[in-house]
């Protein structure tokens, strides 16, 4: 059973602060890692993907991957109220081309 | 937006009745997935397909079957619905499988009374 662990939150940060979301995974052969954002009542949408160890930046978002520690994180700089959502971590494995999702971290950005 | 349509979007049914959810894509993506989402469990994979007539089970496949007779359509069937299958069901597609992005449909909310 592949497991993905995320802090369920809720995580609250003031507007303009940095939000830090963490994820650990159990499948050592996972090669691709994705962060999805899901607004309440909506479907998930991709915000970041990362495939190699280190950092990847895209605008206000930075994904960090450490395969040795089986850890992936997402930093959101200059958090905005519109960032309030649930963030889902999804490692994938090419064994069956499957994606496994964490239960998500609920983020609230307080104006 | 990726062309994914789920139908029906909402359905209320009774225990023991068969239910079929349809996912239709216009992107010609090879991979299609059915997930269910429940509070406290996140998204869990039910079944997925890697081509026409090629399907495999996910982590919560008991009580569900799927079929894919055309690239664009992936059907999820509950042969005899139970209350534990009350959930929101999401279809997703991917062009590159595990190396690419998942695009999700809008979801189908199923209530089994």
PDB file of C-alpha atoms in Angstrom:
ATOM      1  CA  UNK A   1       0.000   0.000   0.000  1.00  0.00           C
ATOM      2  CA  UNK A   2       1.569   3.244  -1.123  1.00  0.00           C
ATOM      3  CA  UNK A   3       1.118   6.045   1.378  1.00  0.00           C
ATOM      4  CA  UNK A   4       1.285   9.792   1.080  1.00  0.00           C
ATOM      5  CA  UNK A   5       1.264  11.791   4.297  1.00  0.00           C
ATOM      6  CA  UNK A   6       0.349  15.440   4.541  1.00  0.00           C
ATOM      7  CA  UNK A   7      -0.497  17.607   7.508  1.00  0.00           C
ATOM      8  CA  UNK A   8      -4.243  17.994   7.229  1.00  0.00           C
ATOM      9  CA  UNK A   9      -4.190  21.445   8.770  1.00  0.00           C
ATOM     10  CA  UNK A  10      -5.958  23.702   8.719  1.00  0.00           C
ATOM     11  CA  UNK A  11      -2.976  25.923   8.136  1.00  0.00           C
ATOM     12  CA  UNK A  12      -3.623  29.622   8.565  1.00  0.00           C
ATOM     13  CA  UNK A  13      -1.218  32.326   7.464  1.00  0.00           C
ATOM     14  CA  UNK A  14      -1.614  36.099   7.194  1.00  0.00           C
ATOM     15  CA  UNK A  15      -1.716  37.717   3.789  1.00  0.00           C
ATOM     16  CA  UNK A  16       1.789  38.313   2.469  1.00  0.00           C
ATOM     17  CA  UNK A  17       3.377  35.554   4.545  1.00  0.00           C
ATOM     18  CA  UNK A  18       5.030  32.357   3.344  1.00  0.00           C
ATOM     19  CA  UNK A  19       2.933  29.192   3.512  1.00  0.00           C
ATOM     20  CA  UNK A  20       4.851  25.924   3.817  1.00  0.00           C
ATOM     21  CA  UNK A  21       3.190  22.650   2.896  1.00  0.00           C
ATOM     22  CA  UNK A  22       4.881  19.305   3.462  1.00  0.00           C
ATOM     23  CA  UNK A  23       4.459  15.798   2.106  1.00  0.00           C
ATOM     24  CA  UNK A  24       6.161  12.470   2.707  1.00  0.00           C
ATOM     25  CA  UNK A  25       5.662   9.384   0.578  1.00  0.00           C
ATOM     26  CA  UNK A  26       6.370   5.700   0.994  1.00  0.00           C
ATOM     27  CA  UNK A  27       7.024   4.506  -2.556  1.00  0.00           C
ATOM     28  CA  UNK A  28      10.768   4.676  -3.169  1.00  0.00           C
ATOM     29  CA  UNK A  29      10.337   4.261  -6.920  1.00  0.00           C
ATOM     30  CA  UNK A  30       8.210   7.378  -7.301  1.00  0.00           C
ATOM     31  CA  UNK A  31       9.771   9.493 -10.006  1.00  0.00           C
ATOM     32  CA  UNK A  32       7.370  12.349 -10.573  1.00  0.00           C
ATOM     33  CA  UNK A  33       5.786  14.615  -8.001  1.00  0.00           C
ATOM     34  CA  UNK A  34       2.865  16.947  -8.386  1.00  0.00           C
ATOM     35  CA  UNK A  35       1.070  19.538  -6.305  1.00  0.00           C
ATOM     36  CA  UNK A  36      -2.578  20.174  -7.011  1.00  0.00           C
ATOM     37  CA  UNK A  37      -4.797  22.913  -5.647  1.00  0.00           C
ATOM     38  CA  UNK A  38      -8.460  22.221  -4.986  1.00  0.00           C
ATOM     39  CA  UNK A  39     -10.950  24.933  -4.155  1.00  0.00           C
ATOM     40  CA  UNK A  40     -13.986  23.889  -2.162  1.00  0.00           C
ATOM     41  CA  UNK A  41     -16.502  22.144  -4.389  1.00  0.00           C
ATOM     42  CA  UNK A  42     -14.196  22.184  -7.400  1.00  0.00           C
ATOM     43  CA  UNK A  43     -11.894  19.711  -9.087  1.00  0.00           C
ATOM     44  CA  UNK A  44      -8.124  19.650  -8.494  1.00  0.00           C
ATOM     45  CA  UNK A  45      -5.852  21.635 -10.770  1.00  0.00           C
ATOM     46  CA  UNK A  46      -2.104  21.307 -11.206  1.00  0.00           C
ATOM     47  CA  UNK A  47       0.078  24.067  -9.815  1.00  0.00           C
ATOM     48  CA  UNK A  48       3.553  22.492  -9.755  1.00  0.00           C
ATOM     49  CA  UNK A  49       5.414  19.432 -10.930  1.00  0.00           C
ATOM     50  CA  UNK A  50       8.932  18.389  -9.935  1.00  0.00           C
ATOM     51  CA  UNK A  51      11.016  15.463 -11.104  1.00  0.00           C
ATOM     52  CA  UNK A  52      14.546  16.043  -9.789  1.00  0.00           C
ATOM     53  CA  UNK A  53      16.026  16.658  -6.367  1.00  0.00           C
ATOM     54  CA  UNK A  54      16.298  20.300  -5.414  1.00  0.00           C
ATOM     55  CA  UNK A  55      14.096  23.325  -5.872  1.00  0.00           C
ATOM     56  CA  UNK A  56      11.836  24.390  -8.694  1.00  0.00           C
ATOM     57  CA  UNK A  57      10.367  27.871  -8.762  1.00  0.00           C
ATOM     58  CA  UNK A  58       7.343  29.107 -10.676  1.00  0.00           C
ATOM     59  CA  UNK A  59       6.203  32.589  -9.755  1.00  0.00           C
ATOM     60  CA  UNK A  60       5.224  32.661  -6.102  1.00  0.00           C
ATOM     61  CA  UNK A  61       5.432  28.868  -5.830  1.00  0.00           C
ATOM     62  CA  UNK A  62       8.526  26.793  -5.052  1.00  0.00           C
ATOM     63  CA  UNK A  63       8.527  23.013  -4.938  1.00  0.00           C
ATOM     64  CA  UNK A  64      11.311  21.208  -3.126  1.00  0.00           C
ATOM     65  CA  UNK A  65      12.140  17.527  -3.563  1.00  0.00           C
ATOM     66  CA  UNK A  66      14.412  15.247  -1.544  1.00  0.00           C
ATOM     67  CA  UNK A  67      14.119  11.695  -2.841  1.00  0.00           C
ATOM     68  CA  UNK A  68      16.537  10.280  -0.265  1.00  0.00           C
ATOM     69  CA  UNK A  69      14.260  11.519   2.514  1.00  0.00           C
ATOM     70  CA  UNK A  70      11.114  10.785   0.476  1.00  0.00           C
ATOM     71  CA  UNK A  71       9.978  14.320   1.096  1.00  0.00           C
ATOM     72  CA  UNK A  72       8.450  16.975  -1.094  1.00  0.00           C
ATOM     73  CA  UNK A  73       7.279  20.427  -0.090  1.00  0.00           C
ATOM     74  CA  UNK A  74       5.543  23.458  -1.532  1.00  0.00           C
ATOM     75  CA  UNK A  75       6.265  27.019  -0.502  1.00  0.00           C
ATOM     76  CA  UNK A  76       3.875  29.803  -1.377  1.00  0.00           C
ATOM     77  CA  UNK A  77       5.418  33.252  -1.061  1.00  0.00           C
ATOM     78  CA  UNK A  78       3.425  36.444  -0.614  1.00  0.00           C
ATOM     79  CA  UNK A  79       0.315  34.403   0.170  1.00  0.00           C
ATOM     80  CA  UNK A  80      -2.957  35.838  -1.078  1.00  0.00           C
ATOM     81  CA  UNK A  81      -6.531  35.176   0.058  1.00  0.00           C
ATOM     82  CA  UNK A  82      -7.074  33.545  -3.343  1.00  0.00           C
ATOM     83  CA  UNK A  83      -4.537  30.887  -2.306  1.00  0.00           C
ATOM     84  CA  UNK A  84      -7.017  29.620   0.299  1.00  0.00           C
ATOM     85  CA  UNK A  85      -7.684  26.059  -0.806  1.00  0.00           C
ATOM     86  CA  UNK A  86      -6.728  22.472  -0.150  1.00  0.00           C
ATOM     87  CA  UNK A  87      -3.349  21.432  -1.537  1.00  0.00           C
ATOM     88  CA  UNK A  88      -2.871  17.849  -2.626  1.00  0.00           C
ATOM     89  CA  UNK A  89       0.476  16.126  -2.928  1.00  0.00           C
ATOM     90  CA  UNK A  90       0.614  13.428  -5.616  1.00  0.00           C
ATOM     91  CA  UNK A  91       3.676  11.268  -6.221  1.00  0.00           C
ATOM     92  CA  UNK A  92       3.431   8.967  -9.184  1.00  0.00           C
ATOM     93  CA  UNK A  93       5.108   5.786 -10.252  1.00  0.00           C
ATOM     94  CA  UNK A  94       5.567   4.398 -13.711  1.00  0.00           C
ATOM     95  CA  UNK A  95       4.616   1.042 -12.265  1.00  0.00           C
ATOM     96  CA  UNK A  96       1.142   1.066 -13.746  1.00  0.00           C
ATOM     97  CA  UNK A  97       1.280   4.796 -14.428  1.00  0.00           C
ATOM     98  CA  UNK A  98      -0.598   5.535 -11.246  1.00  0.00           C
ATOM     99  CA  UNK A  99      -0.884   8.635  -9.120  1.00  0.00           C
ATOM    100  CA  UNK A 100      -1.386   8.497  -5.363  1.00  0.00           C
ATOM    101  CA  UNK A 101      -2.770  11.429  -3.468  1.00  0.00           C
ATOM    102  CA  UNK A 102      -2.355  12.635   0.069  1.00  0.00           C
ATOM    103  CA  UNK A 103      -5.447  13.707   1.982  1.00  0.00           C
ATOM    104  CA  UNK A 104      -4.477  17.317   1.439  1.00  0.00           C
ATOM    105  CA  UNK A 105      -3.586  20.325   3.547  1.00  0.00           C
ATOM    106  CA  UNK A 106      -6.227  22.994   3.987  1.00  0.00           C
ATOM    107  CA  UNK A 107      -4.726  26.474   3.733  1.00  0.00           C
ATOM    108  CA  UNK A 108      -6.457  29.681   4.789  1.00  0.00           C
ATOM    109  CA  UNK A 109      -4.845  33.033   4.023  1.00  0.00           C
ATOM    110  CA  UNK A 110      -6.163  35.694   6.346  1.00  0.00           C
ATOM    111  CA  UNK A 111      -6.505  39.203   4.856  1.00  0.00           C
TER     112      UNK A 111
ATOM    113  CA  UNK B   1      -9.371  23.924 -20.307  1.00  0.00           C
ATOM    114  CA  UNK B   2      -8.983  20.228 -21.013  1.00  0.00           C
ATOM    115  CA  UNK B   3     -12.038  18.790 -22.708  1.00  0.00           C
ATOM    116  CA  UNK B   4     -13.389  16.395 -20.098  1.00  0.00           C
ATOM    117  CA  UNK B   5     -17.059  15.908 -19.470  1.00  0.00           C
ATOM    118  CA  UNK B   6     -18.543  13.802 -16.726  1.00  0.00           C
ATOM    119  CA  UNK B   7     -22.151  12.693 -16.643  1.00  0.00           C
ATOM    120  CA  UNK B   8     -24.305  12.750 -14.730  1.00  0.00           C
ATOM    121  CA  UNK B   9     -23.014  15.510 -12.490  1.00  0.00           C
ATOM    122  CA  UNK B  10     -25.414  14.629  -9.721  1.00  0.00           C
ATOM    123  CA  UNK B  11     -27.282  11.427  -9.048  1.00  0.00           C
ATOM    124  CA  UNK B  12     -29.361  10.062  -6.199  1.00  0.00           C
ATOM    125  CA  UNK B  13     -30.120   6.363  -6.267  1.00  0.00           C
ATOM    126  CA  UNK B  14     -31.192   3.572  -3.984  1.00  0.00           C
ATOM    127  CA  UNK B  15     -29.169   0.731  -2.552  1.00  0.00           C
ATOM    128  CA  UNK B  16     -28.972  -2.223  -4.899  1.00  0.00           C
ATOM    129  CA  UNK B  17     -29.511  -0.344  -8.143  1.00  0.00           C
ATOM    130  CA  UNK B  18     -26.905  -0.265 -10.916  1.00  0.00           C
ATOM    131  CA  UNK B  19     -25.248   3.041 -11.707  1.00  0.00           C
ATOM    132  CA  UNK B  20     -23.002   4.061 -14.597  1.00  0.00           C
ATOM    133  CA  UNK B  21     -20.906   7.200 -14.652  1.00  0.00           C
ATOM    134  CA  UNK B  22     -19.489   8.378 -17.928  1.00  0.00           C
ATOM    135  CA  UNK B  23     -16.302  10.256 -18.658  1.00  0.00           C
ATOM    136  CA  UNK B  24     -15.827  11.706 -22.119  1.00  0.00           C
ATOM    137  CA  UNK B  25     -12.657  13.415 -23.349  1.00  0.00           C
ATOM    138  CA  UNK B  26     -11.877  15.329 -26.506  1.00  0.00           C
ATOM    139  CA  UNK B  27      -8.083  15.464 -25.932  1.00  0.00           C
ATOM    140  CA  UNK B  28      -7.216  12.002 -27.293  1.00  0.00           C
ATOM    141  CA  UNK B  29      -5.167  11.275 -24.149  1.00  0.00           C
ATOM    142  CA  UNK B  30      -4.134   7.677 -23.667  1.00  0.00           C
ATOM    143  CA  UNK B  31      -4.593   7.430 -19.907  1.00  0.00           C
ATOM    144  CA  UNK B  32      -7.886   7.803 -18.077  1.00  0.00           C
ATOM    145  CA  UNK B  33      -8.567   7.428 -14.370  1.00  0.00           C
ATOM    146  CA  UNK B  34     -11.505   7.199 -12.001  1.00  0.00           C
ATOM    147  CA  UNK B  35     -11.046   8.496  -8.462  1.00  0.00           C
ATOM    148  CA  UNK B  36     -13.407   8.874  -5.563  1.00  0.00           C
ATOM    149  CA  UNK B  37     -13.010  11.610  -2.977  1.00  0.00           C
ATOM    150  CA  UNK B  38     -14.289  11.308   0.555  1.00  0.00           C
ATOM    151  CA  UNK B  39     -13.650  13.448   3.645  1.00  0.00           C
ATOM    152  CA  UNK B  40     -10.596  12.205   5.495  1.00  0.00           C
ATOM    153  CA  UNK B  41      -9.497   9.940   2.645  1.00  0.00           C
ATOM    154  CA  UNK B  42      -8.550  12.285  -0.105  1.00  0.00           C
ATOM    155  CA  UNK B  43      -8.552  11.069  -3.680  1.00  0.00           C
ATOM    156  CA  UNK B  44      -8.414   7.299  -4.046  1.00  0.00           C
ATOM    157  CA  UNK B  45      -7.879   5.498  -7.332  1.00  0.00           C
ATOM    158  CA  UNK B  46     -10.668   3.115  -8.345  1.00  0.00           C
ATOM    159  CA  UNK B  47      -9.639   1.980 -11.826  1.00  0.00           C
ATOM    160  CA  UNK B  48      -7.599   3.343 -14.650  1.00  0.00           C
ATOM    161  CA  UNK B  49      -7.094   2.719 -18.336  1.00  0.00           C
ATOM    162  CA  UNK B  50      -3.952   2.844 -20.441  1.00  0.00           C
ATOM    163  CA  UNK B  51      -5.655   2.304 -23.773  1.00  0.00           C
ATOM    164  CA  UNK B  52      -8.769   1.032 -25.482  1.00  0.00           C
ATOM    165  CA  UNK B  53      -9.867  -2.145 -23.717  1.00  0.00           C
ATOM    166  CA  UNK B  54      -6.822  -1.918 -21.401  1.00  0.00           C
ATOM    167  CA  UNK B  55      -7.767  -1.320 -17.796  1.00  0.00           C
ATOM    168  CA  UNK B  56      -6.407  -2.114 -14.362  1.00  0.00           C
ATOM    169  CA  UNK B  57      -7.512  -1.903 -10.762  1.00  0.00           C
ATOM    170  CA  UNK B  58      -6.667   0.800  -8.303  1.00  0.00           C
ATOM    171  CA  UNK B  59      -6.636   0.700  -4.524  1.00  0.00           C
ATOM    172  CA  UNK B  60     -10.428   0.750  -4.011  1.00  0.00           C
ATOM    173  CA  UNK B  61     -11.768  -1.269  -6.944  1.00  0.00           C
ATOM    174  CA  UNK B  62     -14.122  -3.636  -5.079  1.00  0.00           C
ATOM    175  CA  UNK B  63     -17.719  -3.087  -6.177  1.00  0.00           C
ATOM    176  CA  UNK B  64     -16.729  -1.188  -9.316  1.00  0.00           C
ATOM    177  CA  UNK B  65     -16.108  -2.153 -12.913  1.00  0.00           C
ATOM    178  CA  UNK B  66     -14.960  -0.098 -15.880  1.00  0.00           C
ATOM    179  CA  UNK B  67     -14.969  -0.265 -19.628  1.00  0.00           C
ATOM    180  CA  UNK B  68     -13.217   1.632 -22.360  1.00  0.00           C
ATOM    181  CA  UNK B  69     -14.378   0.730 -25.843  1.00  0.00           C
ATOM    182  CA  UNK B  70     -13.271   4.017 -27.410  1.00  0.00           C
ATOM    183  CA  UNK B  71     -10.373   6.324 -26.673  1.00  0.00           C
ATOM    184  CA  UNK B  72     -12.694   9.126 -25.651  1.00  0.00           C
ATOM    185  CA  UNK B  73     -15.007   7.279 -23.264  1.00  0.00           C
ATOM    186  CA  UNK B  74     -14.323   5.643 -19.908  1.00  0.00           C
ATOM    187  CA  UNK B  75     -17.305   4.236 -18.042  1.00  0.00           C
ATOM    188  CA  UNK B  76     -17.475   3.442 -14.339  1.00  0.00           C
ATOM    189  CA  UNK B  77     -20.191   1.019 -13.259  1.00  0.00           C
ATOM    190  CA  UNK B  78     -21.476   0.211  -9.820  1.00  0.00           C
ATOM    191  CA  UNK B  79     -23.264  -3.087 -10.361  1.00  0.00           C
ATOM    192  CA  UNK B  80     -25.253  -2.851  -7.141  1.00  0.00           C
ATOM    193  CA  UNK B  81     -24.808   0.455  -5.378  1.00  0.00           C
ATOM    194  CA  UNK B  82     -24.266   0.552  -1.616  1.00  0.00           C
ATOM    195  CA  UNK B  83     -24.365   3.473   0.805  1.00  0.00           C
ATOM    196  CA  UNK B  84     -20.587   3.223   1.213  1.00  0.00           C
ATOM    197  CA  UNK B  85     -20.276   4.242  -2.430  1.00  0.00           C
ATOM    198  CA  UNK B  86     -21.804   7.626  -1.720  1.00  0.00           C
ATOM    199  CA  UNK B  87     -19.005   9.933  -2.817  1.00  0.00           C
ATOM    200  CA  UNK B  88     -17.763  12.454  -5.305  1.00  0.00           C
ATOM    201  CA  UNK B  89     -16.269  10.736  -8.332  1.00  0.00           C
ATOM    202  CA  UNK B  90     -13.638  12.400 -10.470  1.00  0.00           C
ATOM    203  CA  UNK B  91     -12.482  11.338 -13.875  1.00  0.00           C
ATOM    204  CA  UNK B  92      -8.990  12.405 -14.909  1.00  0.00           C
ATOM    205  CA  UNK B  93      -6.927  12.115 -18.065  1.00  0.00           C
ATOM    206  CA  UNK B  94      -3.218  12.198 -18.765  1.00  0.00           C
ATOM    207  CA  UNK B  95      -1.241  12.202 -21.969  1.00  0.00           C
ATOM    208  CA  UNK B  96       1.995  10.935 -20.438  1.00  0.00           C
ATOM    209  CA  UNK B  97       0.767   8.713 -17.641  1.00  0.00           C
ATOM    210  CA  UNK B  98       2.869   8.947 -14.511  1.00  0.00           C
ATOM    211  CA  UNK B  99       5.184  11.599 -15.989  1.00  0.00           C
ATOM    212  CA  UNK B 100       2.547  14.095 -16.920  1.00  0.00           C
ATOM    213  CA  UNK B 101      -0.205  16.260 -15.576  1.00  0.00           C
ATOM    214  CA  UNK B 102      -3.618  14.951 -14.649  1.00  0.00           C
ATOM    215  CA  UNK B 103      -6.550  16.941 -15.934  1.00  0.00           C
ATOM    216  CA  UNK B 104      -9.720  16.455 -13.940  1.00  0.00           C
ATOM    217  CA  UNK B 105     -13.349  16.537 -14.865  1.00  0.00           C
ATOM    218  CA  UNK B 106     -15.787  18.540 -12.782  1.00  0.00           C
ATOM    219  CA  UNK B 107     -16.847  15.572 -10.697  1.00  0.00           C
ATOM    220  CA  UNK B 108     -19.999  13.527 -10.251  1.00  0.00           C
ATOM    221  CA  UNK B 109     -21.717  13.568  -6.887  1.00  0.00           C
ATOM    222  CA  UNK B 110     -23.409  10.244  -6.173  1.00  0.00           C
ATOM    223  CA  UNK B 111     -25.716   9.667  -3.237  1.00  0.00           C
ATOM    224  CA  UNK B 112     -26.869   6.123  -2.473  1.00  0.00           C
ATOM    225  CA  UNK B 113     -29.820   5.988  -0.106  1.00  0.00           C
TER     226      UNK B 113
END
